[in-house]
JSON list of C-alpha atoms in Angstrom, two decimals:
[
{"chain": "E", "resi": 25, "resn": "UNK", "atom": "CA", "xyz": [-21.53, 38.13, 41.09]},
{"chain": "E", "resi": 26, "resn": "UNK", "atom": "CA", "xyz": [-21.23, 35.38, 43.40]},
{"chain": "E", "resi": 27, "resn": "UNK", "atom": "CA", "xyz": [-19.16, 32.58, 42.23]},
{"chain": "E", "resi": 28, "resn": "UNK", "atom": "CA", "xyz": [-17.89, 29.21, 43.30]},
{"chain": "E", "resi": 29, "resn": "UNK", "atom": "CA", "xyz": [-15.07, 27.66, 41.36]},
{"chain": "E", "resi": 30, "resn": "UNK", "atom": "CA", "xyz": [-14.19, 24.07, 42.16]},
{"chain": "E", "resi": 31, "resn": "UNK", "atom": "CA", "xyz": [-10.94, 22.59, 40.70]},
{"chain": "E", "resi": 32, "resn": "UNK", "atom": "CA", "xyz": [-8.51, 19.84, 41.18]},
{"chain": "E", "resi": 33, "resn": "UNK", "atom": "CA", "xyz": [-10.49, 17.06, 39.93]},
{"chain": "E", "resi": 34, "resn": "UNK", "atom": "CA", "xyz": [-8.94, 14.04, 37.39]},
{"chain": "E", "resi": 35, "resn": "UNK", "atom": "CA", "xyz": [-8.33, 10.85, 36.88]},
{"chain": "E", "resi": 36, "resn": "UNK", "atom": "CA", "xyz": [-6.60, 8.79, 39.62]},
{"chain": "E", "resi": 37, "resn": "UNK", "atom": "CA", "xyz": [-5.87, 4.96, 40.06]},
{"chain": "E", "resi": 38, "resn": "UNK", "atom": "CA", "xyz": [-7.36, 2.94, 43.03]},
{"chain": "E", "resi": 39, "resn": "UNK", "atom": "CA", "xyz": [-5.75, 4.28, 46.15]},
{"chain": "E", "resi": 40, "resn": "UNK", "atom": "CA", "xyz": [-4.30, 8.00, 45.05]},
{"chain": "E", "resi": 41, "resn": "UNK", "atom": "CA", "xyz": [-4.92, 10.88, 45.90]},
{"chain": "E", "resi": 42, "resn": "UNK", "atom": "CA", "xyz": [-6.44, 14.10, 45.22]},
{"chain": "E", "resi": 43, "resn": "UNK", "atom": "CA", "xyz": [-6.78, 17.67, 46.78]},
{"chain": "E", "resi": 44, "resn": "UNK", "atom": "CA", "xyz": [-10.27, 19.55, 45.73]},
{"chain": "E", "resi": 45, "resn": "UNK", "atom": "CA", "xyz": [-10.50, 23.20, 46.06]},
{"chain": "E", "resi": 46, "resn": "UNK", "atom": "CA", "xyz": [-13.31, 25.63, 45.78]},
{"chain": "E", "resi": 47, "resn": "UNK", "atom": "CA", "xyz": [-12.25, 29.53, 45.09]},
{"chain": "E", "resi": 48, "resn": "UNK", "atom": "CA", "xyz": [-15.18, 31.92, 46.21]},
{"chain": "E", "resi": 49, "resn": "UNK", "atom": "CA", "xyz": [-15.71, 35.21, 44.74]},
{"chain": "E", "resi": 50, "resn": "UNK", "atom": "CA", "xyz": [-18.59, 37.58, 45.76]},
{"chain": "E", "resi": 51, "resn": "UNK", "atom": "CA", "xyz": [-19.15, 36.19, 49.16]},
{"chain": "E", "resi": 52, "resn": "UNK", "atom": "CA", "xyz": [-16.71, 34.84, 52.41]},
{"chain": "E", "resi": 53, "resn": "UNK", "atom": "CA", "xyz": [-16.82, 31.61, 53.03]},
{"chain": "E", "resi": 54, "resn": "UNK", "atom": "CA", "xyz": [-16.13, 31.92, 56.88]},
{"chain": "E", "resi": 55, "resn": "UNK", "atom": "CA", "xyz": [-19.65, 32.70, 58.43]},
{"chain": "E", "resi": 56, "resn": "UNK", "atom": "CA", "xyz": [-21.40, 29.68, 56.76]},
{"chain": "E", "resi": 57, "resn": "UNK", "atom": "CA", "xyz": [-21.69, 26.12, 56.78]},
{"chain": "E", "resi": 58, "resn": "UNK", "atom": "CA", "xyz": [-20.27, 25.15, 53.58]},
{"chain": "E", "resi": 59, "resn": "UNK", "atom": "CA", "xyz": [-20.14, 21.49, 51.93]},
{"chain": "E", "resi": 60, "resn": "UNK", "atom": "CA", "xyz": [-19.16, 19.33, 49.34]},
{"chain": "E", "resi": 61, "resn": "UNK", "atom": "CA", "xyz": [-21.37, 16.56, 47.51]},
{"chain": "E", "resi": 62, "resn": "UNK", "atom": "CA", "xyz": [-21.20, 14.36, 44.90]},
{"chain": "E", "resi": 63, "resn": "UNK", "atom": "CA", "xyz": [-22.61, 12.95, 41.86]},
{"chain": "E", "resi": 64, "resn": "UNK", "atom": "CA", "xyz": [-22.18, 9.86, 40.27]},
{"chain": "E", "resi": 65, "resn": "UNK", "atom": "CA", "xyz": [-24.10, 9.54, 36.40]},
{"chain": "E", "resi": 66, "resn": "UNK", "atom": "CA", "xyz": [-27.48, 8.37, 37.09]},
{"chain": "E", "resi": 67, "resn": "UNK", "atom": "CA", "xyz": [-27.60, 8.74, 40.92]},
{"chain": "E", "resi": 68, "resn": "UNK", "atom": "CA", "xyz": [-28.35, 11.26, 43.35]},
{"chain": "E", "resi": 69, "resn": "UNK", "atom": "CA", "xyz": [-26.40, 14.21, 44.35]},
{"chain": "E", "resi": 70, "resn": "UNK", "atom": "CA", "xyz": [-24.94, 13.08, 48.02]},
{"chain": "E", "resi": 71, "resn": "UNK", "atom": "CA", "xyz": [-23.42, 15.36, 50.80]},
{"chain": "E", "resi": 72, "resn": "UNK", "atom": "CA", "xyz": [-19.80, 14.21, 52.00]},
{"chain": "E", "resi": 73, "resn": "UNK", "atom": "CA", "xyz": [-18.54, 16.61, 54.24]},
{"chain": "E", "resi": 74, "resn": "UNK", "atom": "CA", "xyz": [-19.40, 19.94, 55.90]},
{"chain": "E", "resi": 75, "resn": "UNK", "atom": "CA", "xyz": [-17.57, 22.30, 57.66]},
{"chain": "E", "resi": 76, "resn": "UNK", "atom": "CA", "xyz": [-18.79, 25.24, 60.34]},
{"chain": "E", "resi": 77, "resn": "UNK", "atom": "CA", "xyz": [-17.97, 28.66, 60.41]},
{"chain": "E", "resi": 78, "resn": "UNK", "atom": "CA", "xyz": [-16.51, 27.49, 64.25]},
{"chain": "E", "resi": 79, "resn": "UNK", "atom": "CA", "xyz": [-13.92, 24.58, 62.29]},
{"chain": "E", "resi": 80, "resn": "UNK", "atom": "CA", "xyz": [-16.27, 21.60, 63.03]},
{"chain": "E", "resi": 81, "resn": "UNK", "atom": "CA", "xyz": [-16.40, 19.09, 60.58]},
{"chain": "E", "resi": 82, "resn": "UNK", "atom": "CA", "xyz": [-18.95, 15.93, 59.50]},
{"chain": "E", "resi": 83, "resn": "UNK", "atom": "CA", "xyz": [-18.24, 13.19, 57.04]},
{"chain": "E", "resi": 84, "resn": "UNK", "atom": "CA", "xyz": [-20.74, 10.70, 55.27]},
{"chain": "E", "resi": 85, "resn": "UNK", "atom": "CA", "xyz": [-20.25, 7.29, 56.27]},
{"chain": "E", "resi": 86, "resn": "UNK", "atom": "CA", "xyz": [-18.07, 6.16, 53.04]},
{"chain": "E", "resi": 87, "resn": "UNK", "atom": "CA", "xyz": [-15.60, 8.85, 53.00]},
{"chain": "E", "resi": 88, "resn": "UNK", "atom": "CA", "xyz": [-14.87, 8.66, 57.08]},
{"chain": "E", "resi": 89, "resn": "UNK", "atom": "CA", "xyz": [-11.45, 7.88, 57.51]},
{"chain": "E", "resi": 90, "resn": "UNK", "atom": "CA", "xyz": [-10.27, 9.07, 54.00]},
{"chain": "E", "resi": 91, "resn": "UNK", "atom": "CA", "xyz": [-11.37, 12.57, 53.40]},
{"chain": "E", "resi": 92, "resn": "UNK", "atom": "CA", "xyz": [-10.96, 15.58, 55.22]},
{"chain": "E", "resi": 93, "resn": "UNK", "atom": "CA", "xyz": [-12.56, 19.04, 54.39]},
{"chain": "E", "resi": 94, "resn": "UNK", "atom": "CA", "xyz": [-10.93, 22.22, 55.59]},
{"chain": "E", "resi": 95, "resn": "UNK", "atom": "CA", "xyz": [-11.12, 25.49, 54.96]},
{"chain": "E", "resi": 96, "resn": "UNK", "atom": "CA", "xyz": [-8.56, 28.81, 54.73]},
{"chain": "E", "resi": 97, "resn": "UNK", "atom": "CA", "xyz": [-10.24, 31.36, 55.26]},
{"chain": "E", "resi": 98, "resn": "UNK", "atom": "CA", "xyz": [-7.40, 33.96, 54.24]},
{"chain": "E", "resi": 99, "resn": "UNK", "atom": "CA", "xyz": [-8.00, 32.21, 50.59]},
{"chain": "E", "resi": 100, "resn": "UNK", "atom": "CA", "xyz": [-11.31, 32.01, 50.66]},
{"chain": "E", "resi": 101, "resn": "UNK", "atom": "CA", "xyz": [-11.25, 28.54, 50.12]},
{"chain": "E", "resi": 102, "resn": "UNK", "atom": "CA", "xyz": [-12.36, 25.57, 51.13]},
{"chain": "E", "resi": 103, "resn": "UNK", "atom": "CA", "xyz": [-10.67, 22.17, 50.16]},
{"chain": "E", "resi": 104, "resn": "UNK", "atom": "CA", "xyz": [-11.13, 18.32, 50.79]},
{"chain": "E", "resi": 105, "resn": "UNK", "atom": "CA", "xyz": [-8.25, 15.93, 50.27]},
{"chain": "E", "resi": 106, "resn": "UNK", "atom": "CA", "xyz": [-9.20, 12.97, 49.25]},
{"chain": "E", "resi": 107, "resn": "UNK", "atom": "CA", "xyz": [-7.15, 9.99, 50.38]},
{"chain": "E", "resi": 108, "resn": "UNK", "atom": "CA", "xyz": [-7.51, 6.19, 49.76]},
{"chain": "E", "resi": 109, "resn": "UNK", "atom": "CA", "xyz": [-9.72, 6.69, 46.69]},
{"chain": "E", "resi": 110, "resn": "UNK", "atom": "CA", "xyz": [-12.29, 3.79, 45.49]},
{"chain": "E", "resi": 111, "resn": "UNK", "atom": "CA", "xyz": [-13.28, 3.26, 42.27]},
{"chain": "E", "resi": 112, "resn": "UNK", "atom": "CA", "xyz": [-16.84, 4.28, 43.83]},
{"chain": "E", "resi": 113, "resn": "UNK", "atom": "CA", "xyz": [-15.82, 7.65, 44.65]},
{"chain": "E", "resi": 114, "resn": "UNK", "atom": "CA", "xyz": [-15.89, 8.38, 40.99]},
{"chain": "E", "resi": 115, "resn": "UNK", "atom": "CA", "xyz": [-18.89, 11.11, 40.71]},
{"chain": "E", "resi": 116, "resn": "UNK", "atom": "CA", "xyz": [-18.60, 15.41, 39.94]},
{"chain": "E", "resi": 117, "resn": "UNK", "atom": "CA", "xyz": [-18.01, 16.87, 43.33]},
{"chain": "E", "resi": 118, "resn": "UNK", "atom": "CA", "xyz": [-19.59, 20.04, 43.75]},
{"chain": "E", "resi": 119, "resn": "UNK", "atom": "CA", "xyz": [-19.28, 22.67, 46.43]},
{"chain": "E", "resi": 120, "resn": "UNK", "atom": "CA", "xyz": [-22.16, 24.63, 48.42]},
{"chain": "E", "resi": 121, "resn": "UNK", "atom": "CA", "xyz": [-22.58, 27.30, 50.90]},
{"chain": "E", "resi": 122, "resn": "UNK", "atom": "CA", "xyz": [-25.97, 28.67, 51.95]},
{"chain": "E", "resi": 123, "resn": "UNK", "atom": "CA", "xyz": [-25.70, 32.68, 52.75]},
{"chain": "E", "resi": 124, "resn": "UNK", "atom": "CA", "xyz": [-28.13, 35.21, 53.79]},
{"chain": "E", "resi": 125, "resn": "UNK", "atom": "CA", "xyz": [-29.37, 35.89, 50.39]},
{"chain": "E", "resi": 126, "resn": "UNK", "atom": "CA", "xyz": [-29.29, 32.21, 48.97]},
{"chain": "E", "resi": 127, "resn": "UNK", "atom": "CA", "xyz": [-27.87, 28.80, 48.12]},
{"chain": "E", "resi": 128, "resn": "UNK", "atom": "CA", "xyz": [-24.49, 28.76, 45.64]},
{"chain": "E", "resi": 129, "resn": "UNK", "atom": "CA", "xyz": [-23.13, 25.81, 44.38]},
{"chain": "E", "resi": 130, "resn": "UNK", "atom": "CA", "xyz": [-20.10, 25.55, 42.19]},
{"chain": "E", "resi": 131, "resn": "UNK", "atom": "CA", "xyz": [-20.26, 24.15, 38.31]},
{"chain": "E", "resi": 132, "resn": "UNK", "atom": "CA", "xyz": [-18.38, 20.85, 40.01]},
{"chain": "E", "resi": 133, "resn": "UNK", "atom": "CA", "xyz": [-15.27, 18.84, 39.13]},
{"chain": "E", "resi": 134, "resn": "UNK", "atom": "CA", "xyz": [-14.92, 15.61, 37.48]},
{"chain": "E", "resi": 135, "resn": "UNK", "atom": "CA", "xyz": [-13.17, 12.71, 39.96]},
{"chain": "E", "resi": 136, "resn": "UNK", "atom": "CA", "xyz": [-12.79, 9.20, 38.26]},
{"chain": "E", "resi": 137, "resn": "UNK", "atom": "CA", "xyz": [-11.41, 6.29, 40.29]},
{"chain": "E", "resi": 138, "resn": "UNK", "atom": "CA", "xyz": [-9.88, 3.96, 37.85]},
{"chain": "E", "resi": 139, "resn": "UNK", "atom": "CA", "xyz": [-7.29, 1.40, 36.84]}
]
């Protein structure tokens, strides 16, 4: 029943932008910590950003200054723009929220950085 959609993802050239979004169904995104990580083929799955129930926000050192993560809670949605984009950022961003009956992540969305 519970369901996290990401979408938004694509292909972008070296300095674009793009605006992620991640649709919950089944839960509320508002009480919980929720974040987005990455993947790049053959690497670890990273955290970039988080956001609090209470608005506060954290950022991994190679997104600061580039991507922001908010939320709308209305929409039950949270989103992170992604600004300035490196060829490096290329990886399938996924969403996650831990809630009182377990840890959901969405199916993620492809994000290449390329000429």
């Amino acid at each position: 029943q519970v369901q996290l959609v990401e979408s938004g993802g694509g292909l972008v050239q070296p300095g674009g932008s793009l605006r992620l979004s991640c649709a919950a169904s089944g839960i509320f995104f508002s009480p919980y910590t929720t974040g987005w990580y990455r993947q790049a083929p053959g690497k670890q799955r990273d955290l970039v950003a988080t956001i609090t129930s209470a608005g506060s926000t954290y950022y991994a050192d190679p997104v600061k200054g580039r991507f922001t993560i908010s939320r709308d809670n209305a929409k039950n949605t949270v989103y992170l723009q992604m600004n300035s984009l490196k060829p490096e950022d290329t990886a399938v961003y996924y969403c996650k929220t831990n809630t009182a009956t377990g840890v959901y992540w969405g199916q993620g969305t492809q994000v290449t950085v390329s000429s």
